[in-house]
Coordinates of C-alpha atoms in Angstrom, one line a residue:
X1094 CA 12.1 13.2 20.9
X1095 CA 11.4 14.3 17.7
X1096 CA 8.1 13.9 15.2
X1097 CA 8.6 11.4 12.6
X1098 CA 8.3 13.4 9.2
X1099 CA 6.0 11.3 7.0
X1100 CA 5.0 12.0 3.7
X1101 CA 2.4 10.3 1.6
X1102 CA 3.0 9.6 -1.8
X1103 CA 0.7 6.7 -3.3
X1104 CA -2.3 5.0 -1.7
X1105 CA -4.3 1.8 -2.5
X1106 CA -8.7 2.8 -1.8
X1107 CA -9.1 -0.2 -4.0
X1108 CA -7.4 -2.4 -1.4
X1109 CA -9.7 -1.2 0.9
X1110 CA -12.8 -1.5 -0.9
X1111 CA -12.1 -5.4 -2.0
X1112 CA -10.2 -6.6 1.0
X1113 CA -10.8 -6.7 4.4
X1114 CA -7.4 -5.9 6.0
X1115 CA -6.3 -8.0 8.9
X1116 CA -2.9 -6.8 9.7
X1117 CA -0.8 -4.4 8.3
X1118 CA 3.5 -3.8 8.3
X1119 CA 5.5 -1.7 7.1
X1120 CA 8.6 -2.4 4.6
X1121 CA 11.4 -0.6 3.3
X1122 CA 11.9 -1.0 -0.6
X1123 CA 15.2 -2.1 -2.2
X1124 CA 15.2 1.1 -4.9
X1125 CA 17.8 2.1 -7.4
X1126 CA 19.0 5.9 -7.9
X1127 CA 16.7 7.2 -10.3
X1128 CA 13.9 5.1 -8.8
X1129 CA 13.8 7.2 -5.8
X1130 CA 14.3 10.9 -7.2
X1131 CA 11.1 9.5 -9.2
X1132 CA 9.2 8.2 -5.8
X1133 CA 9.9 11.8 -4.3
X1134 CA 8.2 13.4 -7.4
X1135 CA 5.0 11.4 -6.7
X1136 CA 5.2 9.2 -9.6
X1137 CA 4.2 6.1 -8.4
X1138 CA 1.3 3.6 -8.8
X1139 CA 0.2 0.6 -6.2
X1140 CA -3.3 -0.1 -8.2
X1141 CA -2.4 -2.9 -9.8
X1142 CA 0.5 -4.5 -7.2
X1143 CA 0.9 -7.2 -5.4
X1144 CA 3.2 -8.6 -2.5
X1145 CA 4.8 -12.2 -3.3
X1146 CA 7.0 -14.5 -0.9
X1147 CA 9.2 -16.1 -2.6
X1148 CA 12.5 -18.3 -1.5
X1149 CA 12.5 -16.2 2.1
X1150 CA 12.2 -13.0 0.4
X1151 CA 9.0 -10.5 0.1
X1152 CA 8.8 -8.8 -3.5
X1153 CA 6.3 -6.7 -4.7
X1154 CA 4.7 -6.7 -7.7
X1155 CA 3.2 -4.9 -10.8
X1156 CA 4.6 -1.5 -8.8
X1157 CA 4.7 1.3 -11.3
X1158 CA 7.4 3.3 -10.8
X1159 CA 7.8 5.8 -13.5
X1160 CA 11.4 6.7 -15.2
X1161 CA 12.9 10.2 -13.7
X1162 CA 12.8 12.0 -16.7
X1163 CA 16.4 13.3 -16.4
X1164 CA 17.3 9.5 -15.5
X1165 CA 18.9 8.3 -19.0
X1166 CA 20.3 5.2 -19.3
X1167 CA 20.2 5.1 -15.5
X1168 CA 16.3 4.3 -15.6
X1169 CA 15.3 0.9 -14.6
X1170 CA 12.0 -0.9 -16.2
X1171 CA 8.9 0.6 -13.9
X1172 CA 7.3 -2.4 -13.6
X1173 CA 10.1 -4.4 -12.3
X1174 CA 10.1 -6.6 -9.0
X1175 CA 11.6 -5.1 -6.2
X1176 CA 12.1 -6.4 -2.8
X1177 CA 11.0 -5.4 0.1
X1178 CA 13.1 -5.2 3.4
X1179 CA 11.2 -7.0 6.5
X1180 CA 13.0 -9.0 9.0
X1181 CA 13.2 -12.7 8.5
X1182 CA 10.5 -13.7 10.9
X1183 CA 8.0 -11.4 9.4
X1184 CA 8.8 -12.6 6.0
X1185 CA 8.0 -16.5 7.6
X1186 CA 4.4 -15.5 9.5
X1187 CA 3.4 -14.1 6.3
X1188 CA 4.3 -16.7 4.3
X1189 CA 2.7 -19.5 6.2
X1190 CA -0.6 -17.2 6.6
X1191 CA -0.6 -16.9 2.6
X1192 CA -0.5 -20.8 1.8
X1193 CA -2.1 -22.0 5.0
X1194 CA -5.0 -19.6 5.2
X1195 CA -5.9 -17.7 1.8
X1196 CA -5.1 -14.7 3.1
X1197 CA -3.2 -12.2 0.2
X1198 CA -0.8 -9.2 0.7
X1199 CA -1.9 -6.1 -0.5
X1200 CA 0.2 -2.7 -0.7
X1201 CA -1.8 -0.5 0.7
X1202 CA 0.5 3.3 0.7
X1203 CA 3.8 4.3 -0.2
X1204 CA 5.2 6.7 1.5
X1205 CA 8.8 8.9 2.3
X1206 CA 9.8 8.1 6.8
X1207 CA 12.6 10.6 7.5
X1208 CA 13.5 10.6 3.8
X1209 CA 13.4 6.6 3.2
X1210 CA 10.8 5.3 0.8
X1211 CA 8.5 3.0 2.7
X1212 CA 5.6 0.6 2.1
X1213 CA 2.6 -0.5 4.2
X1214 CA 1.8 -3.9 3.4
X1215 CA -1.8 -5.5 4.5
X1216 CA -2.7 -9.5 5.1
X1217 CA -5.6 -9.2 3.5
X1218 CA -8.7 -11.7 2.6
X1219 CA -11.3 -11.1 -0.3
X1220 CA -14.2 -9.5 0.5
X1221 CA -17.5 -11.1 -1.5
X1222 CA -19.6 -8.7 -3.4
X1223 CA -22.3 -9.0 -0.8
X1224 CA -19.2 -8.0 1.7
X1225 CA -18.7 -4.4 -0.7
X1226 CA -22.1 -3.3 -0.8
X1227 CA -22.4 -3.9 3.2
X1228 CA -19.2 -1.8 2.6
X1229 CA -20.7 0.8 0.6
X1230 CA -24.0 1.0 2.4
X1231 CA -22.4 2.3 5.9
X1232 CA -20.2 4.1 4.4
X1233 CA -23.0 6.3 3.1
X1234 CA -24.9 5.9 6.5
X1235 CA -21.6 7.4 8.0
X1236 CA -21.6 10.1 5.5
X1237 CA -25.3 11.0 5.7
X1238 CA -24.9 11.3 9.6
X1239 CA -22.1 13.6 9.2
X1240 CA -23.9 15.7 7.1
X1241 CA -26.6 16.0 9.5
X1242 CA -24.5 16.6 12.3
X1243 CA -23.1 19.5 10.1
X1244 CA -26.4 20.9 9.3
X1245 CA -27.9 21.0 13.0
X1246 CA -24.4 22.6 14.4
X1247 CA -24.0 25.0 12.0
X1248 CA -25.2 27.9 13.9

């Protein structure tokens, strides 16, 4: 059996700083020509996107895709909705989790699976501000102890 080649290309710390993530799948992206040759250069943004179910069909976004500079008239707009390729059943347990609960989808990477551009999607609810400085706070615990562990081993 062979390894899976992965390769990050985008990822979303925001997402995990205001969201607490509950689940997480993983979607292919409906892309055009260009768009891809531009995904492989690494010139991609997720800050500011969004996952939306609409009419049985998962679109993200606010996804900034920039134009492949030898693209022409072939470039598409890089903010454009694309879909996103999940099975039908998944599409339906996150839509009824979305209106029924609160819950939000967040992307949270992109990345290239044996050459296919991929997104991980998160159901994710808000985190209060109260919720991010808890966050914060062991975080820099976690880091502090690491140091620490560094220092005395350190030989």
């Amino acid at each position: 059996m062979a390894k899976e080649s992965i390769k990050l290309i985008a990822g979303n710390k925001k997402a995990y700083h205001d969201y607490f993530i509950e689940e997480k799948y993983e979607a292919g992206i409906e892309l055009y020509g260009t768009e891809i040759k531009s995904i492989r250069q690494g010139r991609v943004s997720i800050k500011e996107a969004y996952v939306d179910i609409d009419n049985g069909e998962a679109w993200v976004e606010g996804m900034n895709i920039s134009p492949y500079e030898k693209g022409n008239i072939f470039n598409r707009d890089p903010l454009r909705r694309r879909r996103l390729l999940l099975h039908k059943n998944e599409i339906l347990k996150l839509g009824a989790a979305v209106e029924a609960k609160g819950y939000t989808l967040v992307p949270l990477e992109v990345y290239l699976k044996e050459g296919r551009a991929k997104v991980q999607i998160g159901l994710a609810r808000g985190k209060h501000a109260y919720d991010k400085r808890e966050s914060l706070k062991k975080n820099d615990m976690r880091r502090e102890a690491e140091r620490d562990y560094k220092d005395v081993y350190r030989g």
